[in-house]
Amino acid sequence: MKRLDLNSITMSSKLERQKLTLPVGHDKLLLRSCCAPCSGEVMETLIESDIDFSIFFYNPNIHPVKEYLIRKEENIRFAEKHNIPFIDCEPYRVCRRVNILRDYPYDKIKIHP
């Protein structure tokens, strides 16, 4: 499967996006992003709407670590390309559920997040 490179995509003037506004009294936005492809359209719309925002990267459900790093790097590239502050929530740490399944693959246990 070919990986989507958001840096190769330019904002299209043909696409009409609704101008977004922040609630009254607010002048900045913190956008949680799990991966650039999911958040890319939202980020481009925020840019076109002249909204000051930062990208907060967080997704503990991505596995394996290679996939996590690919998604994180795409977020960083997008942020750098558009001069958007980037916040990395934490180092890679797969969610508890995956760890339990790895440690007890044959146990008939009920897993609760």
PDB file of N, CA and C in Angstrom, residues 1-87:
ATOM      1  N   MET A   1       0.832  -1.166   0.000  1.00  0.00           N
ATOM      2  CA  MET A   1       0.000   0.000   0.000  1.00  0.00           C
ATOM      3  C   MET A   1       0.889   1.247   0.000  1.00  0.00           C
ATOM      4  N   LYS A   2       0.601   2.178  -0.880  1.00  0.00           N
ATOM      5  CA  LYS A   2       1.383   3.395  -0.975  1.00  0.00           C
ATOM      6  C   LYS A   2       0.976   4.370   0.123  1.00  0.00           C
ATOM      7  N   ARG A   3       1.966   4.963   0.780  1.00  0.00           N
ATOM      8  CA  ARG A   3       1.722   5.906   1.864  1.00  0.00           C
ATOM      9  C   ARG A   3       1.381   7.275   1.298  1.00  0.00           C
ATOM     10  N   LEU A   4       0.386   7.923   1.861  1.00  0.00           N
ATOM     11  CA  LEU A   4      -0.019   9.251   1.441  1.00  0.00           C
ATOM     12  C   LEU A   4       0.951  10.269   2.001  1.00  0.00           C
ATOM     13  N   ASP A   5       1.523  11.098   1.133  1.00  0.00           N
ATOM     14  CA  ASP A   5       2.434  12.149   1.555  1.00  0.00           C
ATOM     15  C   ASP A   5       1.693  13.477   1.464  1.00  0.00           C
ATOM     16  N   LEU A   6       1.331  14.041   2.617  1.00  0.00           N
ATOM     17  CA  LEU A   6       0.558  15.282   2.628  1.00  0.00           C
ATOM     18  C   LEU A   6       1.346  16.461   2.073  1.00  0.00           C
ATOM     19  N   ASN A   7       2.674  16.377   2.070  1.00  0.00           N
ATOM     20  CA  ASN A   7       3.463  17.473   1.516  1.00  0.00           C
ATOM     21  C   ASN A   7       3.322  17.569   0.002  1.00  0.00           C
ATOM     22  N   SER A   8       2.914  16.491  -0.643  1.00  0.00           N
ATOM     23  CA  SER A   8       2.743  16.515  -2.087  1.00  0.00           C
ATOM     24  C   SER A   8       1.366  17.045  -2.478  1.00  0.00           C
ATOM     25  N   ILE A   9       0.512  17.246  -1.494  1.00  0.00           N
ATOM     26  CA  ILE A   9      -0.835  17.738  -1.752  1.00  0.00           C
ATOM     27  C   ILE A   9      -0.854  19.242  -1.511  1.00  0.00           C
ATOM     28  N   THR A  10      -1.368  19.967  -2.449  1.00  0.00           N
ATOM     29  CA  THR A  10      -1.502  21.409  -2.267  1.00  0.00           C
ATOM     30  C   THR A  10      -2.965  21.749  -2.086  1.00  0.00           C
ATOM     31  N   MET A  11      -3.213  22.832  -1.382  1.00  0.00           N
ATOM     32  CA  MET A  11      -4.595  23.239  -1.170  1.00  0.00           C
ATOM     33  C   MET A  11      -5.198  23.653  -2.510  1.00  0.00           C
ATOM     34  N   SER A  12      -6.317  23.102  -2.819  1.00  0.00           N
ATOM     35  CA  SER A  12      -6.970  23.350  -4.093  1.00  0.00           C
ATOM     36  C   SER A  12      -7.915  24.534  -3.987  1.00  0.00           C
ATOM     37  N   SER A  13      -7.802  25.463  -4.944  1.00  0.00           N
ATOM     38  CA  SER A  13      -8.717  26.608  -4.943  1.00  0.00           C
ATOM     39  C   SER A  13     -10.098  26.189  -5.437  1.00  0.00           C
ATOM     40  N   LYS A  14     -10.203  25.013  -6.060  1.00  0.00           N
ATOM     41  CA  LYS A  14     -11.483  24.527  -6.555  1.00  0.00           C
ATOM     42  C   LYS A  14     -12.379  24.037  -5.425  1.00  0.00           C
ATOM     43  N   LEU A  15     -11.762  23.608  -4.345  1.00  0.00           N
ATOM     44  CA  LEU A  15     -12.520  23.072  -3.224  1.00  0.00           C
ATOM     45  C   LEU A  15     -13.038  24.226  -2.376  1.00  0.00           C
ATOM     46  N   GLU A  16     -14.343  24.277  -2.209  1.00  0.00           N
ATOM     47  CA  GLU A  16     -14.922  25.333  -1.380  1.00  0.00           C
ATOM     48  C   GLU A  16     -15.086  24.808   0.031  1.00  0.00           C
ATOM     49  N   ARG A  17     -14.411  25.457   0.952  1.00  0.00           N
ATOM     50  CA  ARG A  17     -14.499  25.087   2.353  1.00  0.00           C
ATOM     51  C   ARG A  17     -15.257  26.177   3.093  1.00  0.00           C
ATOM     52  N   GLN A  18     -16.056  25.740   4.034  1.00  0.00           N
ATOM     53  CA  GLN A  18     -16.770  26.701   4.869  1.00  0.00           C
ATOM     54  C   GLN A  18     -15.769  27.358   5.801  1.00  0.00           C
ATOM     55  N   LYS A  19     -15.834  28.684   5.920  1.00  0.00           N
ATOM     56  CA  LYS A  19     -14.931  29.389   6.829  1.00  0.00           C
ATOM     57  C   LYS A  19     -15.331  29.073   8.264  1.00  0.00           C
ATOM     58  N   LEU A  20     -14.357  28.625   9.034  1.00  0.00           N
ATOM     59  CA  LEU A  20     -14.605  28.272  10.425  1.00  0.00           C
ATOM     60  C   LEU A  20     -14.326  29.469  11.329  1.00  0.00           C
ATOM     61  N   THR A  21     -14.991  29.508  12.456  1.00  0.00           N
ATOM     62  CA  THR A  21     -14.728  30.532  13.462  1.00  0.00           C
ATOM     63  C   THR A  21     -14.669  29.862  14.826  1.00  0.00           C
ATOM     64  N   LEU A  22     -13.889  30.458  15.697  1.00  0.00           N
ATOM     65  CA  LEU A  22     -13.795  29.953  17.061  1.00  0.00           C
ATOM     66  C   LEU A  22     -14.926  30.550  17.893  1.00  0.00           C
ATOM     67  N   PRO A  23     -15.278  29.886  18.991  1.00  0.00           N
ATOM     68  CA  PRO A  23     -16.300  30.456  19.870  1.00  0.00           C
ATOM     69  C   PRO A  23     -15.878  31.846  20.362  1.00  0.00           C
ATOM     70  N   VAL A  24     -16.826  32.685  20.642  1.00  0.00           N
ATOM     71  CA  VAL A  24     -16.562  34.042  21.111  1.00  0.00           C
ATOM     72  C   VAL A  24     -15.663  33.996  22.347  1.00  0.00           C
ATOM     73  N   GLY A  25     -14.653  34.836  22.337  1.00  0.00           N
ATOM     74  CA  GLY A  25     -13.739  34.911  23.467  1.00  0.00           C
ATOM     75  C   GLY A  25     -12.519  34.011  23.344  1.00  0.00           C
ATOM     76  N   HIS A  26     -12.455  33.218  22.288  1.00  0.00           N
ATOM     77  CA  HIS A  26     -11.317  32.317  22.095  1.00  0.00           C
ATOM     78  C   HIS A  26     -10.547  32.720  20.836  1.00  0.00           C
ATOM     79  N   ASP A  27      -9.211  32.660  20.934  1.00  0.00           N
ATOM     80  CA  ASP A  27      -8.413  33.059  19.772  1.00  0.00           C
ATOM     81  C   ASP A  27      -7.431  31.984  19.314  1.00  0.00           C
ATOM     82  N   LYS A  28      -7.404  30.823  19.991  1.00  0.00           N
ATOM     83  CA  LYS A  28      -6.506  29.729  19.617  1.00  0.00           C
ATOM     84  C   LYS A  28      -7.230  28.403  19.764  1.00  0.00           C
ATOM     85  N   LEU A  29      -6.693  27.390  19.067  1.00  0.00           N
ATOM     86  CA  LEU A  29      -7.290  26.058  19.090  1.00  0.00           C
ATOM     87  C   LEU A  29      -6.192  25.016  19.260  1.00  0.00           C
ATOM     88  N   LEU A  30      -6.440  24.010  20.078  1.00  0.00           N
ATOM     89  CA  LEU A  30      -5.554  22.857  20.206  1.00  0.00           C
ATOM     90  C   LEU A  30      -6.242  21.700  19.490  1.00  0.00           C
ATOM     91  N   LEU A  31      -5.648  21.226  18.401  1.00  0.00           N
ATOM     92  CA  LEU A  31      -6.235  20.159  17.596  1.00  0.00           C
ATOM     93  C   LEU A  31      -5.535  18.845  17.892  1.00  0.00           C
ATOM     94  N   ARG A  32      -6.265  17.888  18.452  1.00  0.00           N
ATOM     95  CA  ARG A  32      -5.688  16.564  18.663  1.00  0.00           C
ATOM     96  C   ARG A  32      -5.700  15.822  17.341  1.00  0.00           C
ATOM     97  N   SER A  33      -4.548  15.330  16.971  1.00  0.00           N
ATOM     98  CA  SER A  33      -4.399  14.621  15.711  1.00  0.00           C
ATOM     99  C   SER A  33      -3.849  13.227  15.967  1.00  0.00           C
ATOM    100  N   CYS A  34      -4.539  12.223  15.423  1.00  0.00           N
ATOM    101  CA  CYS A  34      -4.049  10.851  15.567  1.00  0.00           C
ATOM    102  C   CYS A  34      -3.178  10.478  14.367  1.00  0.00           C
ATOM    103  N   CYS A  35      -3.415  11.115  13.241  1.00  0.00           N
ATOM    104  CA  CYS A  35      -2.585  10.912  12.059  1.00  0.00           C
ATOM    105  C   CYS A  35      -2.889  12.028  11.061  1.00  0.00           C
ATOM    106  N   ALA A  36      -1.910  12.362  10.237  1.00  0.00           N
ATOM    107  CA  ALA A  36      -2.077  13.472   9.302  1.00  0.00           C
ATOM    108  C   ALA A  36      -3.196  13.250   8.288  1.00  0.00           C
ATOM    109  N   PRO A  37      -3.351  12.053   7.706  1.00  0.00           N
ATOM    110  CA  PRO A  37      -4.448  11.875   6.748  1.00  0.00           C
ATOM    111  C   PRO A  37      -5.823  12.150   7.347  1.00  0.00           C
ATOM    112  N   CYS A  38      -6.033  11.756   8.599  1.00  0.00           N
ATOM    113  CA  CYS A  38      -7.332  12.023   9.244  1.00  0.00           C
ATOM    114  C   CYS A  38      -7.532  13.511   9.479  1.00  0.00           C
ATOM    115  N   SER A  39      -6.489  14.186   9.888  1.00  0.00           N
ATOM    116  CA  SER A  39      -6.603  15.581  10.303  1.00  0.00           C
ATOM    117  C   SER A  39      -6.268  16.578   9.200  1.00  0.00           C
ATOM    118  N   GLY A  40      -5.734  16.106   8.101  1.00  0.00           N
ATOM    119  CA  GLY A  40      -5.266  16.998   7.045  1.00  0.00           C
ATOM    120  C   GLY A  40      -6.303  17.983   6.534  1.00  0.00           C
ATOM    121  N   GLU A  41      -7.487  17.507   6.232  1.00  0.00           N
ATOM    122  CA  GLU A  41      -8.545  18.387   5.714  1.00  0.00           C
ATOM    123  C   GLU A  41      -8.945  19.424   6.761  1.00  0.00           C
ATOM    124  N   VAL A  42      -9.050  18.999   8.015  1.00  0.00           N
ATOM    125  CA  VAL A  42      -9.395  19.931   9.091  1.00  0.00           C
ATOM    126  C   VAL A  42      -8.305  20.990   9.225  1.00  0.00           C
ATOM    127  N   MET A  43      -7.040  20.560   9.192  1.00  0.00           N
ATOM    128  CA  MET A  43      -5.928  21.502   9.326  1.00  0.00           C
ATOM    129  C   MET A  43      -5.918  22.508   8.183  1.00  0.00           C
ATOM    130  N   GLU A  44      -6.150  22.042   6.970  1.00  0.00           N
ATOM    131  CA  GLU A  44      -6.170  22.961   5.829  1.00  0.00           C
ATOM    132  C   GLU A  44      -7.327  23.953   5.941  1.00  0.00           C
ATOM    133  N   THR A  45      -8.466  23.495   6.421  1.00  0.00           N
ATOM    134  CA  THR A  45      -9.610  24.383   6.609  1.00  0.00           C
ATOM    135  C   THR A  45      -9.309  25.415   7.697  1.00  0.00           C
ATOM    136  N   LEU A  46      -8.646  25.008   8.773  1.00  0.00           N
ATOM    137  CA  LEU A  46      -8.258  25.949   9.824  1.00  0.00           C
ATOM    138  C   LEU A  46      -7.289  27.001   9.275  1.00  0.00           C
ATOM    139  N   ILE A  47      -6.344  26.569   8.459  1.00  0.00           N
ATOM    140  CA  ILE A  47      -5.386  27.505   7.851  1.00  0.00           C
ATOM    141  C   ILE A  47      -6.124  28.515   6.979  1.00  0.00           C
ATOM    142  N   GLU A  48      -7.009  28.033   6.114  1.00  0.00           N
ATOM    143  CA  GLU A  48      -7.768  28.926   5.236  1.00  0.00           C
ATOM    144  C   GLU A  48      -8.688  29.852   6.017  1.00  0.00           C
ATOM    145  N   SER A  49      -9.094  29.442   7.206  1.00  0.00           N
ATOM    146  CA  SER A  49      -9.978  30.260   8.046  1.00  0.00           C
ATOM    147  C   SER A  49      -9.188  31.211   8.946  1.00  0.00           C
ATOM    148  N   ASP A  50      -7.865  31.224   8.783  1.00  0.00           N
ATOM    149  CA  ASP A  50      -6.972  32.084   9.583  1.00  0.00           C
ATOM    150  C   ASP A  50      -7.127  31.841  11.089  1.00  0.00           C
ATOM    151  N   ILE A  51      -7.275  30.590  11.462  1.00  0.00           N
ATOM    152  CA  ILE A  51      -7.386  30.232  12.874  1.00  0.00           C
ATOM    153  C   ILE A  51      -6.013  29.790  13.377  1.00  0.00           C
ATOM    154  N   ASP A  52      -5.584  30.395  14.460  1.00  0.00           N
ATOM    155  CA  ASP A  52      -4.304  30.052  15.085  1.00  0.00           C
ATOM    156  C   ASP A  52      -4.507  28.745  15.866  1.00  0.00           C
ATOM    157  N   PHE A  53      -3.735  27.706  15.507  1.00  0.00           N
ATOM    158  CA  PHE A  53      -3.891  26.425  16.190  1.00  0.00           C
ATOM    159  C   PHE A  53      -2.559  25.711  16.340  1.00  0.00           C
ATOM    160  N   SER A  54      -2.550  24.762  17.249  1.00  0.00           N
ATOM    161  CA  SER A  54      -1.403  23.877  17.454  1.00  0.00           C
ATOM    162  C   SER A  54      -1.884  22.449  17.255  1.00  0.00           C
ATOM    163  N   ILE A  55      -0.976  21.598  16.787  1.00  0.00           N
ATOM    164  CA  ILE A  55      -1.286  20.185  16.594  1.00  0.00           C
ATOM    165  C   ILE A  55      -0.796  19.420  17.819  1.00  0.00           C
ATOM    166  N   PHE A  56      -1.701  18.675  18.429  1.00  0.00           N
ATOM    167  CA  PHE A  56      -1.392  17.849  19.587  1.00  0.00           C
ATOM    168  C   PHE A  56      -1.476  16.400  19.133  1.00  0.00           C
ATOM    169  N   PHE A  57      -0.309  15.757  18.924  1.00  0.00           N
ATOM    170  CA  PHE A  57      -0.283  14.397  18.407  1.00  0.00           C
ATOM    171  C   PHE A  57      -0.411  13.403  19.547  1.00  0.00           C
ATOM    172  N   TYR A  58      -1.459  12.564  19.448  1.00  0.00           N
ATOM    173  CA  TYR A  58      -1.678  11.546  20.467  1.00  0.00           C
ATOM    174  C   TYR A  58      -2.507  10.416  19.875  1.00  0.00           C
ATOM    175  N   ASN A  59      -1.986   9.200  19.942  1.00  0.00           N
ATOM    176  CA  ASN A  59      -2.754   8.038  19.522  1.00  0.00           C
ATOM    177  C   ASN A  59      -2.099   6.772  20.076  1.00  0.00           C
ATOM    178  N   PRO A  60      -2.529   6.323  21.244  1.00  0.00           N
ATOM    179  CA  PRO A  60      -1.916   5.140  21.849  1.00  0.00           C
ATOM    180  C   PRO A  60      -2.376   3.823  21.222  1.00  0.00           C
ATOM    181  N   ASN A  61      -3.243   3.895  20.228  1.00  0.00           N
ATOM    182  CA  ASN A  61      -3.766   2.661  19.622  1.00  0.00           C
ATOM    183  C   ASN A  61      -3.011   2.227  18.370  1.00  0.00           C
ATOM    184  N   ILE A  62      -1.999   2.961  17.969  1.00  0.00           N
ATOM    185  CA  ILE A  62      -1.256   2.626  16.759  1.00  0.00           C
ATOM    186  C   ILE A  62      -0.204   1.566  17.087  1.00  0.00           C
ATOM    187  N   HIS A  63      -0.219   0.504  16.291  1.00  0.00           N
ATOM    188  CA  HIS A  63       0.743  -0.576  16.480  1.00  0.00           C
ATOM    189  C   HIS A  63       1.045  -1.188  15.125  1.00  0.00           C
ATOM    190  N   PRO A  64       2.249  -1.501  14.789  1.00  0.00           N
ATOM    191  CA  PRO A  64       3.479  -1.500  15.578  1.00  0.00           C
ATOM    192  C   PRO A  64       4.107  -0.107  15.636  1.00  0.00           C
ATOM    193  N   VAL A  65       5.234  -0.020  16.326  1.00  0.00           N
ATOM    194  CA  VAL A  65       5.906   1.266  16.507  1.00  0.00           C
ATOM    195  C   VAL A  65       6.264   1.903  15.159  1.00  0.00           C
ATOM    196  N   LYS A  66       6.585   1.097  14.151  1.00  0.00           N
ATOM    197  CA  LYS A  66       6.921   1.633  12.821  1.00  0.00           C
ATOM    198  C   LYS A  66       5.753   2.458  12.263  1.00  0.00           C
ATOM    199  N   GLU A  67       4.539   1.954  12.392  1.00  0.00           N
ATOM    200  CA  GLU A  67       3.355   2.677  11.913  1.00  0.00           C
ATOM    201  C   GLU A  67       3.130   3.951  12.725  1.00  0.00           C
ATOM    202  N   TYR A  68       3.344   3.857  14.024  1.00  0.00           N
ATOM    203  CA  TYR A  68       3.221   5.032  14.901  1.00  0.00           C
ATOM    204  C   TYR A  68       4.164   6.137  14.434  1.00  0.00           C
ATOM    205  N   LEU A  69       5.409   5.772  14.164  1.00  0.00           N
ATOM    206  CA  LEU A  69       6.404   6.762  13.746  1.00  0.00           C
ATOM    207  C   LEU A  69       6.090   7.355  12.373  1.00  0.00           C
ATOM    208  N   ILE A  70       5.562   6.546  11.457  1.00  0.00           N
ATOM    209  CA  ILE A  70       5.164   7.057  10.139  1.00  0.00           C
ATOM    210  C   ILE A  70       4.099   8.136  10.311  1.00  0.00           C
ATOM    211  N   ARG A  71       3.085   7.861  11.107  1.00  0.00           N
ATOM    212  CA  ARG A  71       1.994   8.823  11.313  1.00  0.00           C
ATOM    213  C   ARG A  71       2.491  10.078  12.027  1.00  0.00           C
ATOM    214  N   LYS A  72       3.344   9.886  13.005  1.00  0.00           N
ATOM    215  CA  LYS A  72       3.902  11.024  13.735  1.00  0.00           C
ATOM    216  C   LYS A  72       4.733  11.905  12.800  1.00  0.00           C
ATOM    217  N   GLU A  73       5.586  11.299  11.982  1.00  0.00           N
ATOM    218  CA  GLU A  73       6.432  12.064  11.060  1.00  0.00           C
ATOM    219  C   GLU A  73       5.602  12.835  10.029  1.00  0.00           C
ATOM    220  N   GLU A  74       4.514  12.257   9.564  1.00  0.00           N
ATOM    221  CA  GLU A  74       3.641  12.976   8.623  1.00  0.00           C
ATOM    222  C   GLU A  74       3.026  14.204   9.293  1.00  0.00           C
ATOM    223  N   ASN A  75       2.633  14.070  10.545  1.00  0.00           N
ATOM    224  CA  ASN A  75       2.115  15.212  11.298  1.00  0.00           C
ATOM    225  C   ASN A  75       3.180  16.290  11.432  1.00  0.00           C
ATOM    226  N   ILE A  76       4.391  15.887  11.756  1.00  0.00           N
ATOM    227  CA  ILE A  76       5.490  16.846  11.922  1.00  0.00           C
ATOM    228  C   ILE A  76       5.781  17.553  10.601  1.00  0.00           C
ATOM    229  N   ARG A  77       5.835  16.804   9.505  1.00  0.00           N
ATOM    230  CA  ARG A  77       6.089  17.425   8.197  1.00  0.00           C
ATOM    231  C   ARG A  77       5.015  18.450   7.847  1.00  0.00           C
ATOM    232  N   PHE A  78       3.757  18.098   8.084  1.00  0.00           N
ATOM    233  CA  PHE A  78       2.670  19.024   7.793  1.00  0.00           C
ATOM    234  C   PHE A  78       2.809  20.284   8.656  1.00  0.00           C
ATOM    235  N   ALA A  79       3.089  20.089   9.941  1.00  0.00           N
ATOM    236  CA  ALA A  79       3.240  21.223  10.859  1.00  0.00           C
ATOM    237  C   ALA A  79       4.381  22.135  10.420  1.00  0.00           C
ATOM    238  N   GLU A  80       5.512  21.558  10.076  1.00  0.00           N
ATOM    239  CA  GLU A  80       6.660  22.360   9.654  1.00  0.00           C
ATOM    240  C   GLU A  80       6.385  23.090   8.342  1.00  0.00           C
ATOM    241  N   LYS A  81       5.743  22.418   7.413  1.00  0.00           N
ATOM    242  CA  LYS A  81       5.423  23.029   6.118  1.00  0.00           C
ATOM    243  C   LYS A  81       4.556  24.277   6.288  1.00  0.00           C
ATOM    244  N   HIS A  82       3.650  24.246   7.269  1.00  0.00           N
ATOM    245  CA  HIS A  82       2.708  25.352   7.458  1.00  0.00           C
ATOM    246  C   HIS A  82       3.030  26.200   8.690  1.00  0.00           C
ATOM    247  N   ASN A  83       4.202  25.959   9.284  1.00  0.00           N
ATOM    248  CA  ASN A  83       4.645  26.719  10.450  1.00  0.00           C
ATOM    249  C   ASN A  83       3.619  26.670  11.590  1.00  0.00           C
ATOM    250  N   ILE A  84       3.149  25.469  11.891  1.00  0.00           N
ATOM    251  CA  ILE A  84       2.162  25.240  12.940  1.00  0.00           C
ATOM    252  C   ILE A  84       2.878  24.574  14.120  1.00  0.00           C
ATOM    253  N   PRO A  85       2.672  25.075  15.331  1.00  0.00           N
ATOM    254  CA  PRO A  85       3.295  24.424  16.491  1.00  0.00           C
ATOM    255  C   PRO A  85       2.840  22.967  16.615  1.00  0.00           C
ATOM    256  N   PHE A  86       3.797  22.097  16.948  1.00  0.00           N
ATOM    257  CA  PHE A  86       3.534  20.668  17.072  1.00  0.00           C
ATOM    258  C   PHE A  86       3.865  20.212  18.483  1.00  0.00           C
ATOM    259  N   ILE A  87       2.921  19.529  19.119  1.00  0.00           N
ATOM    260  CA  ILE A  87       3.117  19.003  20.473  1.00  0.00           C
ATOM    261  C   ILE A  87       3.019  17.486  20.396  1.00  0.00           C
TER     262      ILE A  87
END
